[in-house]
Every structure is written in C-alpha cells, then in structure tokens.
Amino acid sequence: MRRLFLLLGFAMVAMLTVSCSAIHQKIKYSNKDIQISNPCEGENLDFKLISLIGDKEEQTLVLNCRLINRDVNKDIRVGGHLVAYDTEGNEHSGNRTSEYTAKTDKKVDFSIDIPGKVLPKKVKKMAVISFDIGDCNIEMRNVPIIWKKIDKEK
C-alpha cells in the first residue's frame, strides 16, 4: 500500500512540474513589458510572438512566431533585414529569409535563428528584435529568453 501511495505521489509531482513549467512560459510571454510594433496589424497580417528559446550549450537563440495573412493567398518572405540587440548591447544581424505559403485567415508558424552567440548567464532578454514579414517590419522590445538545454538528437 505504501508503494502505491509513493508511486502516485511521484506521478503527481512529475505532472505538476511539467504543468507549472508550461504555465510559467505562458505568463512570461503575456508579460506587459514586451512591446510589439506591427504597422500591418488587422489589414494585411496579424503577428504573434510565441517564444524566444535559447540553447544553453550552443549559446544560440531561436525566435518562434505565428502570422495570420488577412489578404489574398500569397507566398510571404519572413526574416529579412533582421537586427537584434541583446541587453549587453551586442548586435545580431542577418538577412536570411524563408518563404511560407500564407492562405487567407490561416495560421502560419515559423522560426527565425538569431545569428551570433549569447551568454546565458548575462543575457536574460533581448532589448530589440526587428525583421520583415513581407512588406511589414515587425519590431519587438524586451523579449525574455527561455534558456534550456536543447537535445539535438530528436
């Protein structure tokens, strides 16, 4: 009987840990400190920041986002004119673009690799991230980084 209660206790702790981590991430990205500028919001495209994930071992960043095309079906280039500054004042810039087919009112998830290395112990957020989605320039300020060890074998 003790073993059963012990096993149930471990299972509950594991479930709570996973669920608390997900809740913490959602709270972090609903933070009022994050400022997003999108001049095309509502008429051409809507943009949503999903997360900024940092790989502790590689010291790299991946920006995960979503767009909704409010115009006719089209191919949209994402990631052009990327300029980002971390809180230490270091610039991370590039012009690598990806093209996505965006159908009217359908969600398109995409990722952008932020060029360069970032120190996990010093940098907890990016001060500015700016890039193009089609004809719109998206600018975000005070974006928190979720640092974790990313398993590359998956």
Protein backbone atom coordinates (compact mmCIF):
# COMPACT_ATOMS: atom_id res chain seq x y z
CA MET A 1 0.00 0.00 0.00
CA ARG A 2 2.88 2.37 0.81
CA ARG A 3 4.46 1.67 -2.54
CA LEU A 4 1.23 2.56 -4.30
CA PHE A 5 0.96 5.89 -2.47
CA LEU A 6 4.63 6.60 -3.10
CA LEU A 7 4.22 5.85 -6.81
CA LEU A 8 1.11 8.06 -7.01
CA GLY A 9 2.97 10.83 -5.18
CA PHE A 10 5.87 10.74 -7.65
CA ALA A 11 3.44 10.77 -10.58
CA MET A 12 1.64 13.83 -9.20
CA VAL A 13 4.90 15.71 -8.59
CA ALA A 14 6.03 14.97 -12.15
CA MET A 15 2.71 16.19 -13.60
CA LEU A 16 2.80 19.38 -11.54
CA THR A 17 6.38 20.12 -12.58
CA VAL A 18 5.56 19.83 -16.28
CA SER A 19 2.34 21.82 -15.96
CA CYS A 20 3.99 24.59 -13.88
CA SER A 21 6.73 24.96 -16.49
CA ALA A 22 4.14 25.41 -19.26
CA ILE A 23 2.18 27.92 -17.17
CA HIS A 24 5.38 29.86 -16.37
CA GLN A 25 6.22 30.09 -20.09
CA LYS A 26 2.71 31.39 -20.92
CA ILE A 27 2.91 34.00 -18.16
CA LYS A 28 6.35 35.08 -19.37
CA TYR A 29 5.04 35.74 -22.90
CA SER A 30 1.86 37.52 -21.80
CA ASN A 31 4.07 39.96 -19.90
CA LYS A 32 3.10 43.62 -20.37
CA ASP A 33 6.80 44.60 -20.66
CA ILE A 34 7.03 43.09 -24.16
CA GLN A 35 6.29 45.75 -26.78
CA ILE A 36 5.40 44.66 -30.33
CA SER A 37 5.06 47.09 -33.21
CA ASN A 38 3.25 45.81 -36.33
CA PRO A 39 2.14 48.52 -38.80
CA CYS A 40 0.15 45.98 -40.87
CA GLU A 41 -1.93 44.60 -37.98
CA GLY A 42 -5.54 43.91 -38.84
CA GLU A 43 -5.44 44.89 -42.51
CA ASN A 44 -2.68 42.75 -44.07
CA LEU A 45 -1.32 40.43 -41.42
CA ASP A 46 -1.50 39.71 -37.73
CA PHE A 47 1.62 38.68 -35.82
CA LYS A 48 2.06 36.81 -32.55
CA LEU A 49 5.24 36.11 -30.60
CA ILE A 50 5.28 32.51 -29.36
CA SER A 51 8.68 32.25 -27.65
CA LEU A 52 12.37 33.05 -27.77
CA ILE A 53 14.25 29.86 -26.90
CA GLY A 54 17.94 29.89 -26.03
CA ASP A 55 20.15 26.80 -26.18
CA LYS A 56 22.41 26.94 -23.09
CA GLU A 57 25.15 24.75 -24.55
CA GLU A 58 25.27 26.22 -28.06
CA GLN A 59 24.52 29.79 -26.80
CA THR A 60 22.14 30.35 -29.74
CA LEU A 61 18.62 31.74 -29.98
CA VAL A 62 15.54 30.72 -31.97
CA LEU A 63 12.55 33.05 -32.26
CA ASN A 64 9.21 31.21 -32.66
CA CYS A 65 6.28 33.21 -34.05
CA ARG A 66 2.94 32.98 -35.81
CA LEU A 67 1.38 35.07 -38.56
CA ILE A 68 -2.12 35.22 -40.00
CA ASN A 69 -2.49 36.57 -43.54
CA ARG A 70 -5.55 38.86 -43.81
CA ASP A 71 -5.04 39.39 -47.55
CA VAL A 72 -5.44 37.01 -50.52
CA ASN A 73 -3.43 33.77 -50.58
CA LYS A 74 0.24 34.51 -51.21
CA ASP A 75 3.80 33.50 -50.55
CA ILE A 76 5.36 35.61 -47.80
CA ARG A 77 9.07 36.08 -47.12
CA VAL A 78 9.96 36.11 -43.43
CA GLY A 79 13.15 37.18 -41.67
CA GLY A 80 14.60 39.82 -43.99
CA HIS A 81 16.57 42.75 -42.51
CA LEU A 82 16.90 41.04 -39.13
CA VAL A 83 18.52 43.24 -36.50
CA ALA A 84 18.56 42.30 -32.81
CA TYR A 85 20.29 43.75 -29.77
CA ASP A 86 20.77 41.90 -26.52
CA THR A 87 20.76 43.65 -23.15
CA GLU A 88 24.58 43.80 -23.24
CA GLY A 89 24.40 46.00 -26.37
CA ASN A 90 25.68 43.37 -28.82
CA GLU A 91 24.21 43.44 -32.33
CA HIS A 92 22.95 40.27 -34.01
CA SER A 93 22.01 40.86 -37.64
CA GLY A 94 21.38 38.90 -40.80
CA ASN A 95 19.28 38.76 -43.93
CA ARG A 96 18.42 35.06 -44.26
CA THR A 97 14.80 34.73 -45.36
CA SER A 98 12.37 31.84 -45.57
CA GLU A 99 9.27 31.72 -47.73
CA TYR A 100 5.91 30.48 -46.48
CA THR A 101 2.59 29.96 -48.25
CA ALA A 102 0.05 32.01 -46.31
CA LYS A 103 -3.57 31.31 -47.06
CA THR A 104 -6.22 33.82 -46.07
CA ASP A 105 -7.02 33.76 -42.32
CA LYS A 106 -4.90 30.63 -41.67
CA LYS A 107 -2.16 30.45 -39.04
CA VAL A 108 1.44 30.02 -40.21
CA ASP A 109 4.03 29.12 -37.56
CA PHE A 110 7.65 29.99 -38.32
CA SER A 111 11.06 30.16 -36.65
CA ILE A 112 13.96 32.55 -37.12
CA ASP A 113 17.50 31.77 -35.97
CA ILE A 114 19.09 34.82 -34.35
CA PRO A 115 22.71 34.98 -35.62
CA GLY A 116 25.65 35.03 -33.22
CA LYS A 117 26.30 33.74 -29.72
CA VAL A 118 24.71 34.97 -26.49
CA LEU A 119 25.87 34.35 -22.91
CA PRO A 120 23.05 32.67 -20.93
CA LYS A 121 24.29 33.88 -17.53
CA LYS A 122 24.37 37.56 -18.57
CA VAL A 123 21.54 37.92 -21.10
CA LYS A 124 18.00 37.20 -19.88
CA LYS A 125 16.16 39.13 -22.61
CA MET A 126 16.66 40.74 -25.98
CA ALA A 127 16.30 44.52 -25.90
CA VAL A 128 15.18 44.78 -29.56
CA ILE A 129 14.36 42.32 -32.35
CA SER A 130 13.31 43.73 -35.73
CA PHE A 131 12.67 41.88 -39.01
CA ASP A 132 10.47 41.92 -42.12
CA ILE A 133 7.42 39.83 -42.87
CA GLY A 134 6.54 40.59 -46.48
CA ASP A 135 6.17 44.38 -46.71
CA CYS A 136 5.78 44.86 -42.94
CA ASN A 137 8.54 45.48 -40.43
CA ILE A 138 7.92 43.86 -37.05
CA GLU A 139 9.73 45.31 -34.03
CA MET A 140 9.73 43.76 -30.55
CA ARG A 141 11.28 45.11 -27.36
CA ASN A 142 12.11 43.45 -24.03
CA VAL A 143 11.64 39.86 -25.23
CA PRO A 144 12.53 37.37 -22.47
CA ILE A 145 14.68 34.36 -23.33
CA ILE A 146 13.76 30.89 -22.13
CA TRP A 147 17.16 29.24 -21.64
CA LYS A 148 17.24 25.46 -21.70
CA LYS A 149 19.32 22.55 -22.84
CA ILE A 150 18.09 21.52 -26.27
CA ASP A 151 18.53 17.87 -27.24
CA LYS A 152 19.74 17.83 -30.87
CA GLU A 153 19.15 14.08 -31.38
CA LYS A 154 15.36 14.39 -31.70
